[in-house]
PDB file of C-alpha atoms in Angstrom:
ATOM      1  CA  MET J   1       0.000   0.000   0.000  1.00 41.00           C
ATOM      2  CA  GLN J   2       2.786   2.432   0.957  1.00 40.00           C
ATOM      3  CA  ARG J   3       4.715   1.791  -2.296  1.00 37.00           C
ATOM      4  CA  ARG J   4       1.594   2.126  -4.422  1.00 38.00           C
ATOM      5  CA  THR J   5       0.777   5.487  -2.854  1.00 40.00           C
ATOM      6  CA  LEU J   6       4.325   6.793  -3.336  1.00 36.00           C
ATOM      7  CA  LEU J   7       4.156   5.776  -6.996  1.00 34.00           C
ATOM      8  CA  ALA J   8       0.883   7.666  -7.274  1.00 42.00           C
ATOM      9  CA  LEU J   9       2.497  10.766  -5.818  1.00 43.00           C
ATOM     10  CA  GLY J  10       5.343  10.451  -8.296  1.00 41.00           C
ATOM     11  CA  GLY J  11       2.806  10.414 -11.089  1.00 42.00           C
ATOM     12  CA  LEU J  12       1.202  13.519  -9.632  1.00 44.00           C
ATOM     13  CA  ALA J  13       4.520  15.356  -9.704  1.00 39.00           C
ATOM     14  CA  LEU J  14       5.002  14.531 -13.388  1.00 34.00           C
ATOM     15  CA  ALA J  15       1.468  15.644 -14.148  1.00 39.00           C
ATOM     16  CA  GLY J  16       2.175  18.986 -12.507  1.00 39.00           C
ATOM     17  CA  SER J  17       4.761  19.775 -15.182  1.00 35.00           C
ATOM     18  CA  ALA J  18       2.466  18.995 -18.103  1.00 35.00           C
ATOM     19  CA  SER J  19       1.454  21.544 -20.708  1.00 34.00           C
ATOM     20  CA  ALA J  20      -0.630  24.404 -19.375  1.00 37.00           C
ATOM     21  CA  GLN J  21      -3.014  23.860 -22.281  1.00 39.00           C
ATOM     22  CA  ALA J  22      -3.879  20.270 -21.297  1.00 42.00           C
ATOM     23  CA  PRO J  23      -7.570  19.914 -20.364  1.00 44.00           C
ATOM     24  CA  ALA J  24      -8.543  18.595 -16.937  1.00 45.00           C
ATOM     25  CA  PRO J  25      -9.298  14.835 -16.984  1.00 44.00           C
ATOM     26  CA  ALA J  26     -12.999  14.035 -17.398  1.00 46.00           C
ATOM     27  CA  THR J  27     -12.816  11.370 -14.677  1.00 64.00           C
ATOM     28  CA  PRO J  28     -10.677  11.359 -11.500  1.00 76.00           C
ATOM     29  CA  ARG J  29      -7.284   9.637 -11.741  1.00 86.00           C
ATOM     30  CA  HIS J  30      -7.003   9.371  -7.978  1.00 90.00           C
ATOM     31  CA  ARG J  31      -9.163   8.466  -5.020  1.00 94.00           C
ATOM     32  CA  PHE J  32      -9.124   8.813  -1.253  1.00 97.00           C
ATOM     33  CA  ILE J  33      -9.325   5.801   1.079  1.00 97.00           C
ATOM     34  CA  GLU J  34     -10.649   6.504   4.576  1.00 98.00           C
ATOM     35  CA  ILE J  35      -8.195   5.647   7.359  1.00 98.00           C
ATOM     36  CA  ALA J  36      -9.676   7.434  10.389  1.00 98.00           C
ATOM     37  CA  ARG J  37     -12.827   9.215  11.570  1.00 98.00           C
ATOM     38  CA  PHE J  38     -13.164  10.977  14.921  1.00 98.00           C
ATOM     39  CA  PRO J  39     -16.118  12.948  16.327  1.00 98.00           C
ATOM     40  CA  SER J  40     -15.442  16.466  17.607  1.00 98.00           C
ATOM     41  CA  PRO J  41     -17.808  19.395  18.161  1.00 97.00           C
ATOM     42  CA  PHE J  42     -14.950  21.601  16.886  1.00 98.00           C
ATOM     43  CA  ALA J  43     -14.985  20.013  13.402  1.00 98.00           C
ATOM     44  CA  ARG J  44     -17.130  22.742  11.878  1.00 97.00           C
ATOM     45  CA  GLN J  45     -14.857  24.993   9.818  1.00 97.00           C
ATOM     46  CA  GLY J  46     -11.469  23.419   9.141  1.00 97.00           C
ATOM     47  CA  ILE J  47      -8.593  21.313  10.367  1.00 98.00           C
ATOM     48  CA  ALA J  48      -4.828  21.429  10.908  1.00 98.00           C
ATOM     49  CA  VAL J  49      -2.392  18.561  11.481  1.00 98.00           C
ATOM     50  CA  ASP J  50       1.122  17.907  12.769  1.00 98.00           C
ATOM     51  CA  GLN J  51       3.103  14.747  13.508  1.00 97.00           C
ATOM     52  CA  GLY J  52       1.072  13.507  16.456  1.00 97.00           C
ATOM     53  CA  PHE J  53      -2.173  15.459  16.510  1.00 98.00           C
ATOM     54  CA  ILE J  54      -5.051  16.877  14.501  1.00 98.00           C
ATOM     55  CA  TYR J  55      -6.692  20.220  15.279  1.00 98.00           C
ATOM     56  CA  PRO J  56     -10.350  20.593  14.238  1.00 98.00           C
ATOM     57  CA  VAL J  57     -11.434  24.226  14.102  1.00 98.00           C
ATOM     58  CA  THR J  58     -14.739  25.963  14.723  1.00 98.00           C
ATOM     59  CA  ASP J  59     -15.634  29.677  14.685  1.00 97.00           C
ATOM     60  CA  ARG J  60     -14.220  30.547  18.111  1.00 97.00           C
ATOM     61  CA  GLY J  61     -12.425  27.380  19.114  1.00 98.00           C
ATOM     62  CA  ILE J  62      -9.740  24.785  18.365  1.00 98.00           C
ATOM     63  CA  ALA J  63      -9.367  21.260  19.750  1.00 98.00           C
ATOM     64  CA  LYS J  64      -6.233  19.121  19.873  1.00 98.00           C
ATOM     65  CA  LEU J  65      -6.899  15.421  19.224  1.00 98.00           C
ATOM     66  CA  ASP J  66      -4.504  12.496  19.343  1.00 98.00           C
ATOM     67  CA  LYS J  67      -4.066  11.456  15.711  1.00 97.00           C
ATOM     68  CA  ALA J  68      -4.147   7.729  16.503  1.00 96.00           C
ATOM     69  CA  THR J  69      -7.103   7.596  18.895  1.00 97.00           C
ATOM     70  CA  GLY J  70      -9.071  10.827  18.455  1.00 98.00           C
ATOM     71  CA  ARG J  71      -8.810  11.554  22.190  1.00 98.00           C
ATOM     72  CA  GLU J  72      -9.007  15.264  22.984  1.00 98.00           C
ATOM     73  CA  VAL J  73      -5.975  16.465  24.938  1.00 98.00           C
ATOM     74  CA  ALA J  74      -6.418  20.261  24.825  1.00 98.00           C
ATOM     75  CA  ARG J  75      -8.772  22.958  23.594  1.00 98.00           C
ATOM     76  CA  TRP J  76      -8.965  26.718  23.177  1.00 98.00           C
ATOM     77  CA  GLU J  77     -12.240  28.611  23.169  1.00 98.00           C
ATOM     78  CA  GLY J  78     -12.713  32.341  22.757  1.00 97.00           C
ATOM     79  CA  PRO J  79     -15.615  34.275  24.347  1.00 96.00           C
ATOM     80  CA  ARG J  80     -18.584  35.141  22.146  1.00 94.00           C
ATOM     81  CA  ASP J  81     -17.930  38.850  22.690  1.00 95.00           C
ATOM     82  CA  GLY J  82     -14.172  38.514  22.132  1.00 96.00           C
ATOM     83  CA  PRO J  83     -11.988  39.598  19.196  1.00 97.00           C
ATOM     84  CA  VAL J  84     -11.924  36.144  17.571  1.00 98.00           C
ATOM     85  CA  ILE J  85     -15.070  35.880  15.455  1.00 97.00           C
ATOM     86  CA  HIS J  86     -14.634  33.352  12.641  1.00 98.00           C
ATOM     87  CA  LEU J  87     -11.688  30.950  12.500  1.00 98.00           C
ATOM     88  CA  ASP J  88     -11.701  28.962   9.263  1.00 95.00           C
ATOM     89  CA  GLY J  89      -8.755  26.569   9.426  1.00 89.00           C
ATOM     90  CA  GLY J  90      -5.039  26.581  10.030  1.00 94.00           C
ATOM     91  CA  ILE J  91      -1.568  25.188   9.503  1.00 98.00           C
ATOM     92  CA  CYS J  92       0.892  23.789  12.050  1.00 98.00           C
ATOM     93  CA  LEU J  93       4.496  24.893  11.687  1.00 97.00           C
ATOM     94  CA  ASP J  94       7.393  24.736  14.170  1.00 97.00           C
ATOM     95  CA  GLY J  95       5.190  24.362  17.249  1.00 98.00           C
ATOM     96  CA  ARG J  96       2.699  27.021  16.202  1.00 98.00           C
ATOM     97  CA  LEU J  97      -0.770  26.806  14.728  1.00 98.00           C
ATOM     98  CA  TYR J  98      -1.481  29.706  12.367  1.00 98.00           C
ATOM     99  CA  GLY J  99      -5.246  30.168  12.168  1.00 98.00           C
ATOM    100  CA  ALA J 100      -7.039  31.939   9.310  1.00 98.00           C
ATOM    101  CA  HIS J 101      -9.503  34.400  10.842  1.00 98.00           C
ATOM    102  CA  SER J 102     -12.019  36.981   9.629  1.00 98.00           C
ATOM    103  CA  ASN J 103     -15.032  38.961  10.832  1.00 96.00           C
ATOM    104  CA  TYR J 104     -17.322  37.061   8.394  1.00 95.00           C
ATOM    105  CA  PRO J 105     -20.116  37.883   7.653  1.00 93.00           C
ATOM    106  CA  GLN J 106     -19.658  41.445   8.924  1.00 93.00           C
ATOM    107  CA  GLU J 107     -18.780  44.403   6.691  1.00 91.00           C
ATOM    108  CA  PRO J 108     -16.362  45.816   5.837  1.00 93.00           C
ATOM    109  CA  MET J 109     -14.479  42.521   5.612  1.00 95.00           C
ATOM    110  CA  THR J 110     -11.426  42.317   7.861  1.00 97.00           C
ATOM    111  CA  SER J 111      -8.963  39.464   8.330  1.00 98.00           C
ATOM    112  CA  SER J 112      -6.131  38.356  10.568  1.00 98.00           C
ATOM    113  CA  ILE J 113      -3.854  35.428  11.361  1.00 98.00           C
ATOM    114  CA  GLU J 114      -4.245  34.179  14.935  1.00 98.00           C
ATOM    115  CA  ILE J 115      -1.294  32.201  16.317  1.00 98.00           C
ATOM    116  CA  PHE J 116      -1.487  29.434  18.932  1.00 98.00           C
ATOM    117  CA  ASP J 117       1.103  27.313  20.750  1.00 98.00           C
ATOM    118  CA  THR J 118       0.397  23.709  19.702  1.00 98.00           C
ATOM    119  CA  SER J 119       1.555  22.333  23.074  1.00 98.00           C
ATOM    120  CA  ASP J 120      -1.405  23.751  25.009  1.00 98.00           C
ATOM    121  CA  LEU J 121      -3.300  25.847  22.414  1.00 98.00           C
ATOM    122  CA  SER J 122      -2.609  29.087  24.239  1.00 98.00           C
ATOM    123  CA  HIS J 123      -2.993  32.180  22.041  1.00 98.00           C
ATOM    124  CA  VAL J 124       0.471  33.664  21.494  1.00 98.00           C
ATOM    125  CA  GLY J 125       0.259  36.139  18.623  1.00 98.00           C
ATOM    126  CA  THR J 126      -1.682  37.876  15.861  1.00 98.00           C
ATOM    127  CA  HIS J 127      -1.134  39.529  12.485  1.00 98.00           C
ATOM    128  CA  SER J 128      -3.886  41.833  11.226  1.00 98.00           C
ATOM    129  CA  PHE J 129      -4.530  42.401   7.514  1.00 98.00           C
ATOM    130  CA  GLY J 130      -7.325  44.867   8.235  1.00 98.00           C
ATOM    131  CA  ILE J 131      -9.509  45.500   5.176  1.00 97.00           C
ATOM    132  CA  GLN J 132      -8.062  43.391   2.367  1.00 90.00           C
ATOM    133  CA  LEU J 133      -9.243  41.489  -0.708  1.00 95.00           C
ATOM    134  CA  GLY J 134     -11.992  39.624   1.138  1.00 96.00           C
ATOM    135  CA  SER J 135     -12.324  37.264   4.112  1.00 97.00           C
ATOM    136  CA  LEU J 136      -9.292  35.091   4.905  1.00 98.00           C
ATOM    137  CA  THR J 137     -10.436  31.450   4.732  1.00 98.00           C
ATOM    138  CA  TRP J 138      -7.173  29.495   4.733  1.00 98.00           C
ATOM    139  CA  LEU J 139      -3.410  29.837   5.072  1.00 98.00           C
ATOM    140  CA  ASP J 140      -0.577  27.503   4.076  1.00 98.00           C
ATOM    141  CA  ARG J 141       3.213  27.437   3.784  1.00 98.00           C
ATOM    142  CA  HIS J 142       4.845  26.255   0.534  1.00 98.00           C
ATOM    143  CA  ALA J 143       8.034  26.950  -1.439  1.00 97.00           C
ATOM    144  CA  ASP J 144       9.402  29.389   1.173  1.00 97.00           C
ATOM    145  CA  ALA J 145       6.271  31.539   1.053  1.00 98.00           C
ATOM    146  CA  TRP J 146       2.890  31.930   2.715  1.00 98.00           C
ATOM    147  CA  TRP J 147      -0.243  31.327   0.643  1.00 98.00           C
ATOM    148  CA  ALA J 148      -3.707  32.554   1.532  1.00 98.00           C
ATOM    149  CA  VAL J 149      -7.170  32.820   0.035  1.00 98.00           C
ATOM    150  CA  PHE J 150      -9.285  35.900   0.575  1.00 98.00           C
ATOM    151  CA  ALA J 151     -12.822  34.743  -0.175  1.00 97.00           C
ATOM    152  CA  ASN J 152     -15.834  36.628  -1.439  1.00 97.00           C
ATOM    153  CA  TYR J 153     -19.424  35.370  -1.623  1.00 96.00           C
ATOM    154  CA  SER J 154     -22.401  35.802  -3.926  1.00 95.00           C
ATOM    155  CA  ARG J 155     -24.739  35.152  -1.012  1.00 93.00           C
ATOM    156  CA  VAL J 156     -26.691  37.993   0.578  1.00 92.00           C
ATOM    157  CA  PHE J 157     -26.502  38.104   4.394  1.00 86.00           C
ATOM    158  CA  GLY J 158     -28.883  39.668   6.893  1.00 78.00           C
ATOM    159  CA  ALA J 159     -30.349  43.062   6.104  1.00 77.00           C
ATOM    160  CA  SER J 160     -27.869  43.717   3.283  1.00 80.00           C
ATOM    161  CA  GLN J 161     -29.376  43.724  -0.216  1.00 81.00           C
ATOM    162  CA  ARG J 162     -26.103  43.095  -2.052  1.00 86.00           C
ATOM    163  CA  PRO J 163     -23.839  40.038  -2.320  1.00 91.00           C
ATOM    164  CA  TYR J 164     -21.046  39.705   0.223  1.00 92.00           C
ATOM    165  CA  GLY J 165     -18.273  40.584  -2.210  1.00 92.00           C
ATOM    166  CA  HIS J 166     -19.295  38.133  -5.009  1.00 95.00           C
ATOM    167  CA  THR J 167     -17.667  34.690  -5.330  1.00 96.00           C
ATOM    168  CA  TRP J 168     -15.814  35.605  -8.522  1.00 96.00           C
ATOM    169  CA  TRP J 169     -13.586  38.068  -6.636  1.00 97.00           C
ATOM    170  CA  THR J 170     -12.073  35.272  -4.519  1.00 98.00           C
ATOM    171  CA  THR J 171      -8.277  35.581  -4.669  1.00 98.00           C
ATOM    172  CA  LEU J 172      -5.264  33.361  -3.981  1.00 98.00           C
ATOM    173  CA  VAL J 173      -2.363  35.452  -2.661  1.00 98.00           C
ATOM    174  CA  LYS J 174       1.325  34.578  -2.301  1.00 98.00           C
ATOM    175  CA  LEU J 175       2.867  36.350   0.711  1.00 98.00           C
ATOM    176  CA  ASP J 176       6.433  36.855   1.911  1.00 98.00           C
ATOM    177  CA  ASP J 177       7.674  36.019   5.413  1.00 97.00           C
ATOM    178  CA  ARG J 178       6.178  39.268   6.737  1.00 97.00           C
ATOM    179  CA  PHE J 179       2.781  38.522   5.132  1.00 97.00           C
ATOM    180  CA  ARG J 180       3.204  41.119   2.374  1.00 97.00           C
ATOM    181  CA  GLN J 181       1.640  40.363  -1.008  1.00 97.00           C
ATOM    182  CA  GLU J 182       3.982  39.205  -3.782  1.00 98.00           C
ATOM    183  CA  GLN J 183       1.575  37.797  -6.397  1.00 98.00           C
ATOM    184  CA  ALA J 184      -2.099  36.862  -6.726  1.00 98.00           C
ATOM    185  CA  TRP J 185      -4.363  34.658  -8.843  1.00 98.00           C
ATOM    186  CA  VAL J 186      -8.072  33.940  -9.305  1.00 98.00           C
ATOM    187  CA  PHE J 187      -9.867  30.608  -9.627  1.00 98.00           C
ATOM    188  CA  PRO J 188     -11.146  28.988 -12.843  1.00 97.00           C
ATOM    189  CA  GLN J 189     -14.816  29.206 -13.754  1.00 96.00           C
ATOM    190  CA  ALA J 190     -15.357  25.475 -13.220  1.00 95.00           C
ATOM    191  CA  VAL J 191     -14.397  25.814  -9.543  1.00 96.00           C
ATOM    192  CA  LEU J 192     -16.220  29.084  -8.891  1.00 96.00           C
ATOM    193  CA  ARG J 193     -19.476  27.858 -10.433  1.00 95.00           C
ATOM    194  CA  ARG J 194     -19.420  24.890  -8.056  1.00 95.00           C
ATOM    195  CA  ALA J 195     -18.595  27.132  -5.089  1.00 95.00           C
ATOM    196  CA  GLU J 196     -21.331  29.727  -5.629  1.00 95.00           C
ATOM    197  CA  PRO J 197     -22.980  31.309  -3.740  1.00 96.00           C
ATOM    198  CA  MET J 198     -20.229  30.596  -1.222  1.00 96.00           C
ATOM    199  CA  SER J 199     -16.490  30.425  -1.964  1.00 97.00           C
ATOM    200  CA  VAL J 200     -13.175  28.550  -1.670  1.00 97.00           C
ATOM    201  CA  SER J 201     -13.156  27.411   1.960  1.00 96.00           C
ATOM    202  CA  GLY J 202     -10.067  25.180   2.153  1.00 97.00           C
ATOM    203  CA  GLY J 203      -6.649  24.805   0.577  1.00 98.00           C
ATOM    204  CA  SER J 204      -3.410  22.937   1.114  1.00 98.00           C
ATOM    205  CA  TRP J 205      -0.349  22.362  -1.079  1.00 98.00           C
ATOM    206  CA  GLY J 206      -0.065  18.641  -1.786  1.00 97.00           C
ATOM    207  CA  PRO J 207       2.903  16.273  -1.992  1.00 95.00           C
ATOM    208  CA  ASP J 208       2.612  16.536  -5.794  1.00 94.00           C
ATOM    209  CA  GLY J 209       3.550  20.227  -5.676  1.00 96.00           C
ATOM    210  CA  LEU J 210       0.034  21.254  -6.717  1.00 97.00           C
ATOM    211  CA  LEU J 211      -2.619  23.164  -4.805  1.00 98.00           C
ATOM    212  CA  TRP J 212      -5.645  21.246  -3.531  1.00 98.00           C
ATOM    213  CA  CYS J 213      -8.730  23.340  -2.699  1.00 98.00           C
ATOM    214  CA  THR J 214     -12.293  22.815  -1.535  1.00 98.00           C
ATOM    215  CA  GLY J 215     -15.517  24.744  -1.734  1.00 96.00           C
ATOM    216  CA  HIS J 216     -18.080  25.182   1.017  1.00 94.00           C
ATOM    217  CA  ASP J 217     -20.596  22.386   0.422  1.00 93.00           C
ATOM    218  CA  HIS J 218     -19.507  19.760  -2.112  1.00 95.00           C
ATOM    219  CA  THR J 219     -17.868  16.400  -1.401  1.00 96.00           C
ATOM    220  CA  GLU J 220     -14.920  17.021  -3.712  1.00 96.00           C
ATOM    221  CA  VAL J 221     -11.468  18.584  -3.782  1.00 97.00           C
ATOM    222  CA  TYR J 222      -9.972  20.501  -6.715  1.00 97.00           C
ATOM    223  CA  ARG J 223      -6.384  19.882  -7.804  1.00 97.00           C
ATOM    224  CA  LEU J 224      -4.956  23.099  -9.253  1.00 97.00           C
ATOM    225  CA  ARG J 225      -1.690  24.438 -10.626  1.00 97.00           C
ATOM    226  CA  LEU J 226      -0.312  27.902 -11.116  1.00 98.00           C
ATOM    227  CA  PRO J 227      -0.640  29.112 -14.715  1.00 98.00           C
ATOM    228  CA  ARG J 228       2.362  29.606 -16.995  1.00 96.00           C
ATOM    229  CA  ALA J 229       0.831  32.903 -18.058  1.00 98.00           C
ATOM    230  CA  GLY J 230      -2.039  35.072 -16.946  1.00 98.00           C
ATOM    231  CA  SER J 231      -3.826  35.174 -13.606  1.00 98.00           C
ATOM    232  CA  VAL J 232      -6.214  32.188 -13.636  1.00 98.00           C
ATOM    233  CA  LEU J 233      -5.333  28.957 -11.831  1.00 98.00           C
ATOM    234  CA  GLU J 234      -5.694  25.788 -13.916  1.00 97.00           C
ATOM    235  CA  LEU J 235      -7.942  22.916 -12.853  1.00 97.00           C
ATOM    236  CA  VAL J 236      -6.151  19.583 -13.275  1.00 95.00           C
ATOM    237  CA  GLU J 237      -8.551  17.161 -11.591  1.00 95.00           C
ATOM    238  CA  THR J 238     -11.589  16.955  -9.319  1.00 96.00           C
ATOM    239  CA  VAL J 239     -11.308  14.167  -6.732  1.00 96.00           C
ATOM    240  CA  PRO J 240     -14.262  12.967  -4.608  1.00 96.00           C
ATOM    241  CA  MET J 241     -13.886  13.049  -0.821  1.00 96.00           C
ATOM    242  CA  PRO J 242     -16.283  12.337   2.071  1.00 96.00           C
ATOM    243  CA  GLY J 243     -16.033  15.817   3.657  1.00 95.00           C
ATOM    244  CA  GLU J 244     -18.483  18.487   2.474  1.00 92.00           C
ATOM    245  CA  GLY J 245     -15.957  21.127   1.497  1.00 91.00           C
ATOM    246  CA  GLN J 246     -14.636  23.369   4.314  1.00 95.00           C
ATOM    247  CA  GLY J 247     -11.023  23.344   5.513  1.00 96.00           C
ATOM    248  CA  ILE J 248      -8.489  20.636   4.568  1.00 98.00           C
ATOM    249  CA  ALA J 249      -4.875  19.780   5.395  1.00 98.00           C
ATOM    250  CA  TRP J 250      -2.228  17.508   3.892  1.00 98.00           C
ATOM    251  CA  ASP J 251      -0.279  15.687   6.607  1.00 98.00           C
ATOM    252  CA  ARG J 252       3.345  16.551   5.843  1.00 96.00           C
ATOM    253  CA  SER J 253       4.580  14.151   8.520  1.00 96.00           C
ATOM    254  CA  SER J 254       2.916  11.263   6.592  1.00 96.00           C
ATOM    255  CA  PRO J 255       3.085  12.082   2.845  1.00 93.00           C
ATOM    256  CA  GLY J 256      -0.067  10.970   1.067  1.00 95.00           C
ATOM    257  CA  ASN J 257      -2.302  11.352   4.132  1.00 98.00           C
ATOM    258  CA  PHE J 258      -4.974  14.030   4.037  1.00 98.00           C
ATOM    259  CA  TRP J 259      -7.461  15.388   6.580  1.00 98.00           C
ATOM    260  CA  CYS J 260     -10.846  16.989   6.056  1.00 98.00           C
ATOM    261  CA  ILE J 261     -14.018  17.446   8.102  1.00 98.00           C
ATOM    262  CA  SER J 262     -17.666  16.600   7.864  1.00 97.00           C
ATOM    263  CA  ARG J 263     -19.408  19.754   9.036  1.00 95.00           C
ATOM    264  CA  SER J 264     -22.830  18.085   9.106  1.00 95.00           C
ATOM    265  CA  LYS J 265     -21.601  15.215  11.305  1.00 96.00           C
ATOM    266  CA  ALA J 266     -18.970  17.184  13.281  1.00 97.00           C
ATOM    267  CA  GLU J 267     -16.239  14.668  12.423  1.00 98.00           C
ATOM    268  CA  ALA J 268     -12.570  14.829  11.504  1.00 98.00           C
ATOM    269  CA  ILE J 269     -11.781  12.426   8.642  1.00 98.00           C
ATOM    270  CA  GLY J 270      -8.369  10.996   7.759  1.00 98.00           C
ATOM    271  CA  LEU J 271      -7.810   9.859   4.159  1.00 98.00           C
ATOM    272  CA  ARG J 272      -5.064   8.224   2.089  1.00 97.00           C
ATOM    273  CA  LEU J 273      -4.490   9.167  -1.563  1.00 96.00           C
ATOM    274  CA  GLU J 274      -4.242   6.333  -4.093  1.00 93.00           C
ATOM    275  CA  LEU J 275      -4.458   5.819  -7.835  1.00 76.00           C
ATOM    276  CA  GLY J 276      -8.080   5.274  -8.830  1.00 59.00           C
TER     277      GLY J 276
END
């Protein structure tokens, strides 16, 4: 099983260097095999992962679960009237969990990165973007840079009579080590049409060197690559998964393992990528 999966990842890497003009496959070349499923009331927005633990995320809280058993060993919860309003996912790096945060669905849209110590989930830092390109939904680290999506939505919220930014303005941004913008891209029509009226809720750079993203509601993940020219990401493949969109995370301590959530069931789901 291990060798088969590594061969699959090798094939993914070769596919990532293919011609930018190649159409996306009509049927998935890969599939996910479920390897774990743990209930958690925090599995509502996204998930992060490190070598020994998974971290399901909800609006104002994060749990730390043992990756092997699903046992909760720590949690952080912010007060309802506190500054943390809408956490959407995160990434674990060097003993820190960097959480994507916004004031969704309030206007004007503001975003920040909230930083937690993974040992006990204490809040240890923040970086505010203020009013930016939309609502920050996910953050990742890849190729010596930070990557983030600022989402917009075609849905109308509350008393407002206009869409919350409009889905088509959703933007992928490459950031330097001080979270300053270097480049930016938008998503292909095939992904945005599936995401509407919501947006791109999850993203994580895979072991194939390509970007894997999810929408808000559909049980599928989109495999994307940066374009050779222009500003529109290219859709390579759509792969079914059991989680209904939301935040995702590749497990870099176990290449080929992938975590998502089921929002409707409040579960964290571990998957293994294989050739279909």
